[in-house]
PDB file of C-alpha atoms in Angstrom:
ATOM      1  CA  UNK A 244      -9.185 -20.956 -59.752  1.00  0.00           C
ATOM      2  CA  UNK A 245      -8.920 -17.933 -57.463  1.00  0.00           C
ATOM      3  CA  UNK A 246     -11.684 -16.551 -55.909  1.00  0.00           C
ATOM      4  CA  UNK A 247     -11.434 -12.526 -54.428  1.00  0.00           C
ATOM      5  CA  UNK A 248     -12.662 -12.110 -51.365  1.00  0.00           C
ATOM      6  CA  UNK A 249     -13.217  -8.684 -50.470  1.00  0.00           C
ATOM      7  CA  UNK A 250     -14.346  -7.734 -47.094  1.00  0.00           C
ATOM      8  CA  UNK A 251     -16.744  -4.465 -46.723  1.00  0.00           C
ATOM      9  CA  UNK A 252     -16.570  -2.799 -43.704  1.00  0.00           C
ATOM     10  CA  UNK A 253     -20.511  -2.331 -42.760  1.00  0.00           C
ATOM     11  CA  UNK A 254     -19.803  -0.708 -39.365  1.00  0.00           C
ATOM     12  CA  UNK A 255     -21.224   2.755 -38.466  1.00  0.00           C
ATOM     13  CA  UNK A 256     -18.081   5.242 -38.825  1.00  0.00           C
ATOM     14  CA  UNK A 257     -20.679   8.221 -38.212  1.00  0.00           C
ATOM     15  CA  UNK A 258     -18.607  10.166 -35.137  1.00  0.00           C
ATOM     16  CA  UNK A 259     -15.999  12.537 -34.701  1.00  0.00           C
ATOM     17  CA  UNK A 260     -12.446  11.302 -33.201  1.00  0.00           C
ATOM     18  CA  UNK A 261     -10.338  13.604 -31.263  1.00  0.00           C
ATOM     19  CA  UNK A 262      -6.506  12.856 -31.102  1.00  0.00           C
ATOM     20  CA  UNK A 263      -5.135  15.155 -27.698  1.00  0.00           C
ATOM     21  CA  UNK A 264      -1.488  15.125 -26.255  1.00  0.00           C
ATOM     22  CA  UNK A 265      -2.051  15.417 -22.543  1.00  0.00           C
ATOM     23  CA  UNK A 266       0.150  13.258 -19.945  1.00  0.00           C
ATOM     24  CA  UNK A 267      -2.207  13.289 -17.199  1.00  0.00           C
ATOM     25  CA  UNK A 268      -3.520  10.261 -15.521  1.00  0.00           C
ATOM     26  CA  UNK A 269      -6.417   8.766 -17.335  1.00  0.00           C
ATOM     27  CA  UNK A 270      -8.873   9.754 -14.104  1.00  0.00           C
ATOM     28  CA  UNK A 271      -7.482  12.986 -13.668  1.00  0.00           C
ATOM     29  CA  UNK A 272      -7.778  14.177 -17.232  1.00  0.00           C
ATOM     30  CA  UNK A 273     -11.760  12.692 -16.888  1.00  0.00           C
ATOM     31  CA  UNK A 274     -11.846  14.651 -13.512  1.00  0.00           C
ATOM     32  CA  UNK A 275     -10.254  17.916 -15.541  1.00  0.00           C
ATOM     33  CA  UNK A 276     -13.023  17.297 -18.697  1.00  0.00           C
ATOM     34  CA  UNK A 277     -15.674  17.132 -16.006  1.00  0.00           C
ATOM     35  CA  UNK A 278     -15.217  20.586 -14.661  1.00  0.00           C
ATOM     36  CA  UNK A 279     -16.041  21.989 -18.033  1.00  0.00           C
ATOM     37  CA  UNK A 280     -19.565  22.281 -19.299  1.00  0.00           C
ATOM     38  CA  UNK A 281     -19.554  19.535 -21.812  1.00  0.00           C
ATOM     39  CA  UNK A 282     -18.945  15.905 -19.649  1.00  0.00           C
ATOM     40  CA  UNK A 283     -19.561  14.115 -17.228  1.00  0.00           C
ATOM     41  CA  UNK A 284     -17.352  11.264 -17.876  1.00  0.00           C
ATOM     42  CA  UNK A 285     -17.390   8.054 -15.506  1.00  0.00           C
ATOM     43  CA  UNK A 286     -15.040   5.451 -15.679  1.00  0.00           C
ATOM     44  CA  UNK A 287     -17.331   2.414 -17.921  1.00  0.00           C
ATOM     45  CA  UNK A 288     -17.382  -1.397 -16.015  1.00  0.00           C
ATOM     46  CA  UNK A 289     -14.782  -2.565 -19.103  1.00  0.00           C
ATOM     47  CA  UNK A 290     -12.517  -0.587 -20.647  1.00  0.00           C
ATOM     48  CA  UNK A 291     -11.389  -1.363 -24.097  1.00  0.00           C
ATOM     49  CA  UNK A 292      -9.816  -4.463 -25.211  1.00  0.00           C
ATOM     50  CA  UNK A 293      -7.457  -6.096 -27.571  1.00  0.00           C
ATOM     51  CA  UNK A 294      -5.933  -9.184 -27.510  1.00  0.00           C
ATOM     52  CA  UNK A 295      -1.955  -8.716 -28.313  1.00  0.00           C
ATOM     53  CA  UNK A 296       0.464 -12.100 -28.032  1.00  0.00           C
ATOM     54  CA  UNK A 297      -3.121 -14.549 -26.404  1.00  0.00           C
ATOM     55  CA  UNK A 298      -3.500 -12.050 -23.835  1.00  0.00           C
ATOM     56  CA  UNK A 299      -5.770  -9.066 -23.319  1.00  0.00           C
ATOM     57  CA  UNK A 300      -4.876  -5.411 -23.188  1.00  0.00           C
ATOM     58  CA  UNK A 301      -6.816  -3.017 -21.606  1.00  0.00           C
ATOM     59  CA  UNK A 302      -7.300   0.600 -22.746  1.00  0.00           C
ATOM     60  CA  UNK A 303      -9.162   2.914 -19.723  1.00  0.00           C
ATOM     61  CA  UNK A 304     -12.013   4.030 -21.370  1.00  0.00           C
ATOM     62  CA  UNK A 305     -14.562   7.044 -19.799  1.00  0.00           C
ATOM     63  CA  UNK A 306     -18.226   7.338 -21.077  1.00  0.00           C
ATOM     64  CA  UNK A 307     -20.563   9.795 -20.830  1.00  0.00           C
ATOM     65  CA  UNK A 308     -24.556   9.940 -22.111  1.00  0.00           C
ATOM     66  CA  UNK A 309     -26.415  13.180 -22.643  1.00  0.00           C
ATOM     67  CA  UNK A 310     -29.921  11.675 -22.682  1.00  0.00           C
ATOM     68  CA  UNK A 311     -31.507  14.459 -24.142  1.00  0.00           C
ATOM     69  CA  UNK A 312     -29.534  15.260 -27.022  1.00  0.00           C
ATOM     70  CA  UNK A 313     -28.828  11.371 -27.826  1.00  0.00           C
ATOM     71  CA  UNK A 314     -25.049  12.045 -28.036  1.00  0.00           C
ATOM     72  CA  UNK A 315     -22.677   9.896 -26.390  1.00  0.00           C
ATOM     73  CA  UNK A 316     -19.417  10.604 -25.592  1.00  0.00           C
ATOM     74  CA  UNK A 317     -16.394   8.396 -24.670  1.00  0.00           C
ATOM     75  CA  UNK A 318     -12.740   9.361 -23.499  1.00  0.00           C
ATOM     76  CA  UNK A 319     -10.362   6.291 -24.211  1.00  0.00           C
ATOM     77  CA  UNK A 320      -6.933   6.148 -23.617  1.00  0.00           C
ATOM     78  CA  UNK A 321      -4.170   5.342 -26.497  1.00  0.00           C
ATOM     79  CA  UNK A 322      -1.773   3.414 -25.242  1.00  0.00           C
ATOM     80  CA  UNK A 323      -1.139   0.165 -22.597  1.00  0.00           C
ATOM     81  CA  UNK A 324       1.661  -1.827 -21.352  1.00  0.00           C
ATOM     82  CA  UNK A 325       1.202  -5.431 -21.260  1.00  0.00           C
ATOM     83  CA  UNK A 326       3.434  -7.995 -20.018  1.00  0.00           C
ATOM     84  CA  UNK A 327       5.829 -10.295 -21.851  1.00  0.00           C
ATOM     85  CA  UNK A 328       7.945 -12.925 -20.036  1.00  0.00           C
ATOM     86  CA  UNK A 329      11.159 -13.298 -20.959  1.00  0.00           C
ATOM     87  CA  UNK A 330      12.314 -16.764 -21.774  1.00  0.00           C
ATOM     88  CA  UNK A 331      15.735 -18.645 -23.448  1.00  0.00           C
ATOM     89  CA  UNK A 332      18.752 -19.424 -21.978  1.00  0.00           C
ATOM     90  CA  UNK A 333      20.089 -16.879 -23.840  1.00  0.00           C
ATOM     91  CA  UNK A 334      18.301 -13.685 -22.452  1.00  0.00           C
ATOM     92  CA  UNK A 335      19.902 -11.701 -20.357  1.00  0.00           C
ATOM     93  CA  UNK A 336      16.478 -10.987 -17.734  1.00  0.00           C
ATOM     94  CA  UNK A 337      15.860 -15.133 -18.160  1.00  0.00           C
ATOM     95  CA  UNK A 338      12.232 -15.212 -16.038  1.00  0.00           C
ATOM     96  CA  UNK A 339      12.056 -11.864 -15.451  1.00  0.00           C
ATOM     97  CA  UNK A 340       8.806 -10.128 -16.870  1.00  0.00           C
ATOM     98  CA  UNK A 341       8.971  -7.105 -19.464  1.00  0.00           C
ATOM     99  CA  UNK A 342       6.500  -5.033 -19.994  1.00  0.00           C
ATOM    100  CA  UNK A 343       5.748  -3.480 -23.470  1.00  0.00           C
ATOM    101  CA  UNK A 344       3.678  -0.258 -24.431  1.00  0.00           C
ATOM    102  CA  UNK A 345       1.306  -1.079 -27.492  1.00  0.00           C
ATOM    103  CA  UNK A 346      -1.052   1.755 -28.539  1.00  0.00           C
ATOM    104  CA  UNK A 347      -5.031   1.168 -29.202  1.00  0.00           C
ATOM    105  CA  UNK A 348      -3.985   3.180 -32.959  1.00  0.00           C
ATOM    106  CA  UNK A 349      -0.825   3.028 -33.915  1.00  0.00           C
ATOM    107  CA  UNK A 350      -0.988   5.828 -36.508  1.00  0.00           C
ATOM    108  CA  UNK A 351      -1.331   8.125 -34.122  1.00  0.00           C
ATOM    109  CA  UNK A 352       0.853   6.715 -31.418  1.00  0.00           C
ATOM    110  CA  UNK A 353       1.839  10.333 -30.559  1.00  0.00           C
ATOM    111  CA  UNK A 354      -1.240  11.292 -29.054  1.00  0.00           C
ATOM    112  CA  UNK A 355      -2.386   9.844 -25.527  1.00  0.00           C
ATOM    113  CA  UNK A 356      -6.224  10.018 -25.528  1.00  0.00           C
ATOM    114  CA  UNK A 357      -9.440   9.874 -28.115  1.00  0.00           C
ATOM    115  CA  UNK A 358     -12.311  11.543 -27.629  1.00  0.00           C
ATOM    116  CA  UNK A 359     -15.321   9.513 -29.626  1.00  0.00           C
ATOM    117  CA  UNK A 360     -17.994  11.683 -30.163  1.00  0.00           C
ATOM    118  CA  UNK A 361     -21.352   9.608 -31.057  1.00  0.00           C
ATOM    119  CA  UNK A 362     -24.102  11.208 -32.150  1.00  0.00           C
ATOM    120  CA  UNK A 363     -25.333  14.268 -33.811  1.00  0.00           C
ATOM    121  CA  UNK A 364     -23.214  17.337 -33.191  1.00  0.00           C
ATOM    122  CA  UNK A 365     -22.917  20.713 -34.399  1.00  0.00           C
ATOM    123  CA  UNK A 366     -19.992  21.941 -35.696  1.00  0.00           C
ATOM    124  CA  UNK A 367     -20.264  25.278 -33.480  1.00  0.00           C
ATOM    125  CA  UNK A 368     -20.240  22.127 -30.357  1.00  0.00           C
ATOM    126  CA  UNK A 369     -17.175  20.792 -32.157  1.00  0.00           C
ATOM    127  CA  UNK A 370     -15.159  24.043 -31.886  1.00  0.00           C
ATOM    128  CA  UNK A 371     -16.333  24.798 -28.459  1.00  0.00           C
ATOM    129  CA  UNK A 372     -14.797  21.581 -27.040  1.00  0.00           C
ATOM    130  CA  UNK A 373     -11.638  21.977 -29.296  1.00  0.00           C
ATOM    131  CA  UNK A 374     -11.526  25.298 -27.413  1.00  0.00           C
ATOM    132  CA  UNK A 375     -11.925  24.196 -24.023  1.00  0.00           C
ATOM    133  CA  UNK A 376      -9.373  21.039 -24.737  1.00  0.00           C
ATOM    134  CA  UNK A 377      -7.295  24.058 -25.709  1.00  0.00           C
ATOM    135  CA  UNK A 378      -8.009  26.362 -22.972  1.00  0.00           C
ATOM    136  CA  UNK A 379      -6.911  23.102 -20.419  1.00  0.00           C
ATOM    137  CA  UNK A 380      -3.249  23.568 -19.394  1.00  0.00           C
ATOM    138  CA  UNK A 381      -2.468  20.083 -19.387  1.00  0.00           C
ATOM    139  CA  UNK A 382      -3.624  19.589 -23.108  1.00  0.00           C
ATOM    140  CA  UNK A 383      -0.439  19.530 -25.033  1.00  0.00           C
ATOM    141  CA  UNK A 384      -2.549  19.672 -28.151  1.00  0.00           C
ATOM    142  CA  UNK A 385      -5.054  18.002 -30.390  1.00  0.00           C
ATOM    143  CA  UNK A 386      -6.921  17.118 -33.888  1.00  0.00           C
ATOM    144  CA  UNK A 387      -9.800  16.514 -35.252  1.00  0.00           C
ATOM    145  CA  UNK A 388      -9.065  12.778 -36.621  1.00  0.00           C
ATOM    146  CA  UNK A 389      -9.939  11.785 -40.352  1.00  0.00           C
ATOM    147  CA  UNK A 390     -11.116   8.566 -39.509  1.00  0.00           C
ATOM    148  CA  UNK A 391     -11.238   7.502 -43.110  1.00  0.00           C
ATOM    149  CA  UNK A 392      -7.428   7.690 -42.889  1.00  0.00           C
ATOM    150  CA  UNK A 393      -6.715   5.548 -40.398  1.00  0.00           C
ATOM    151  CA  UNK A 394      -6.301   2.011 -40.952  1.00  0.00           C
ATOM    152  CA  UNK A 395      -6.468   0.204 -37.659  1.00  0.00           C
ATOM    153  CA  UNK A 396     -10.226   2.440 -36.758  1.00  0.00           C
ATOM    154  CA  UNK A 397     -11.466  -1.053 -36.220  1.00  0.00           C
ATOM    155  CA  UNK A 398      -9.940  -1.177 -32.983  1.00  0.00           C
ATOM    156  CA  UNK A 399     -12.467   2.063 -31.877  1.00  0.00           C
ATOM    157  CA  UNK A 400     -15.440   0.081 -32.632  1.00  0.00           C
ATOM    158  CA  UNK A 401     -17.240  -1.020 -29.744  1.00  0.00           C
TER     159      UNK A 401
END
């Protein structure tokens, strides 16, 4: 007899996401947020990780905590390259190391950072960042995130 397992995702999903386009450096983008009146982002002990192939990718990941309003915000990087040897007698670069992008979530593998925005904010807060993302010329563009509609969210969850 079969038995359905069904697994219930109990994790808090209670913050906004961010999606920007922005090809700045990961520190220079968190030097550019800083200037503004919202963050003070430093760069946290361990970024983000995933394991990909047995190996570990890392995703550069910026926090900030605004102790008197309890909100917490964090600036993470979408995408990584990790590295892949090549192997067979076959391959043309035979022990030669290739490196591969992989991106933290892959639905929107078009944008190059998240903000995560923990906590309890007003929507007027909301639309002032969105404006200053906006008014940054290095900000391609960006979207508030439904994260309901993304499958791979887990990988935000730390």
């Amino acid at each position: 007899m079969r038995k359905l397992i069904t697994l219930q995702n109990k994790d808090n999903l209670n913050y906004y996401l961010i999606a920007i386009r922005n090809k700045l450096e990961d520190y220079l983008f968190a030097y550019n947020l800083n200037k503004g009146p919202f963050f003070n982002f430093i760069r946290m002990n361990k970024d983000l990780s995933c394991v990909v192939n047995h190996g570990s990718v890392y995703f550069a990941t910026f926090e900030y905590q605004n102790r008197e309003s309890g909100q917490v915000s964090f600036l993470i990087k979408n995408n990584s390259f990790f590295e892949e040897k090549a192997s067979g007698s076959d391959v043309l670069f035979n022990n030669y190391s290739i490196y591969k992008k992989i991106t933290l979530l892959p639905e929107l593998k078009e944008f190059d950072y998240f903000l995560k925005l923990n906590g309890i904010w007003k929507a007027e807060e909301i639309s002032q960042i969105r404006q200053y993302l906006n008014s940054l010329e290095s900000v391609e563009s960006e979207i508030i995130v439904n994260i309901n509609s993304i499958g791979s969210i887990s990988n935000l969850i730390f």
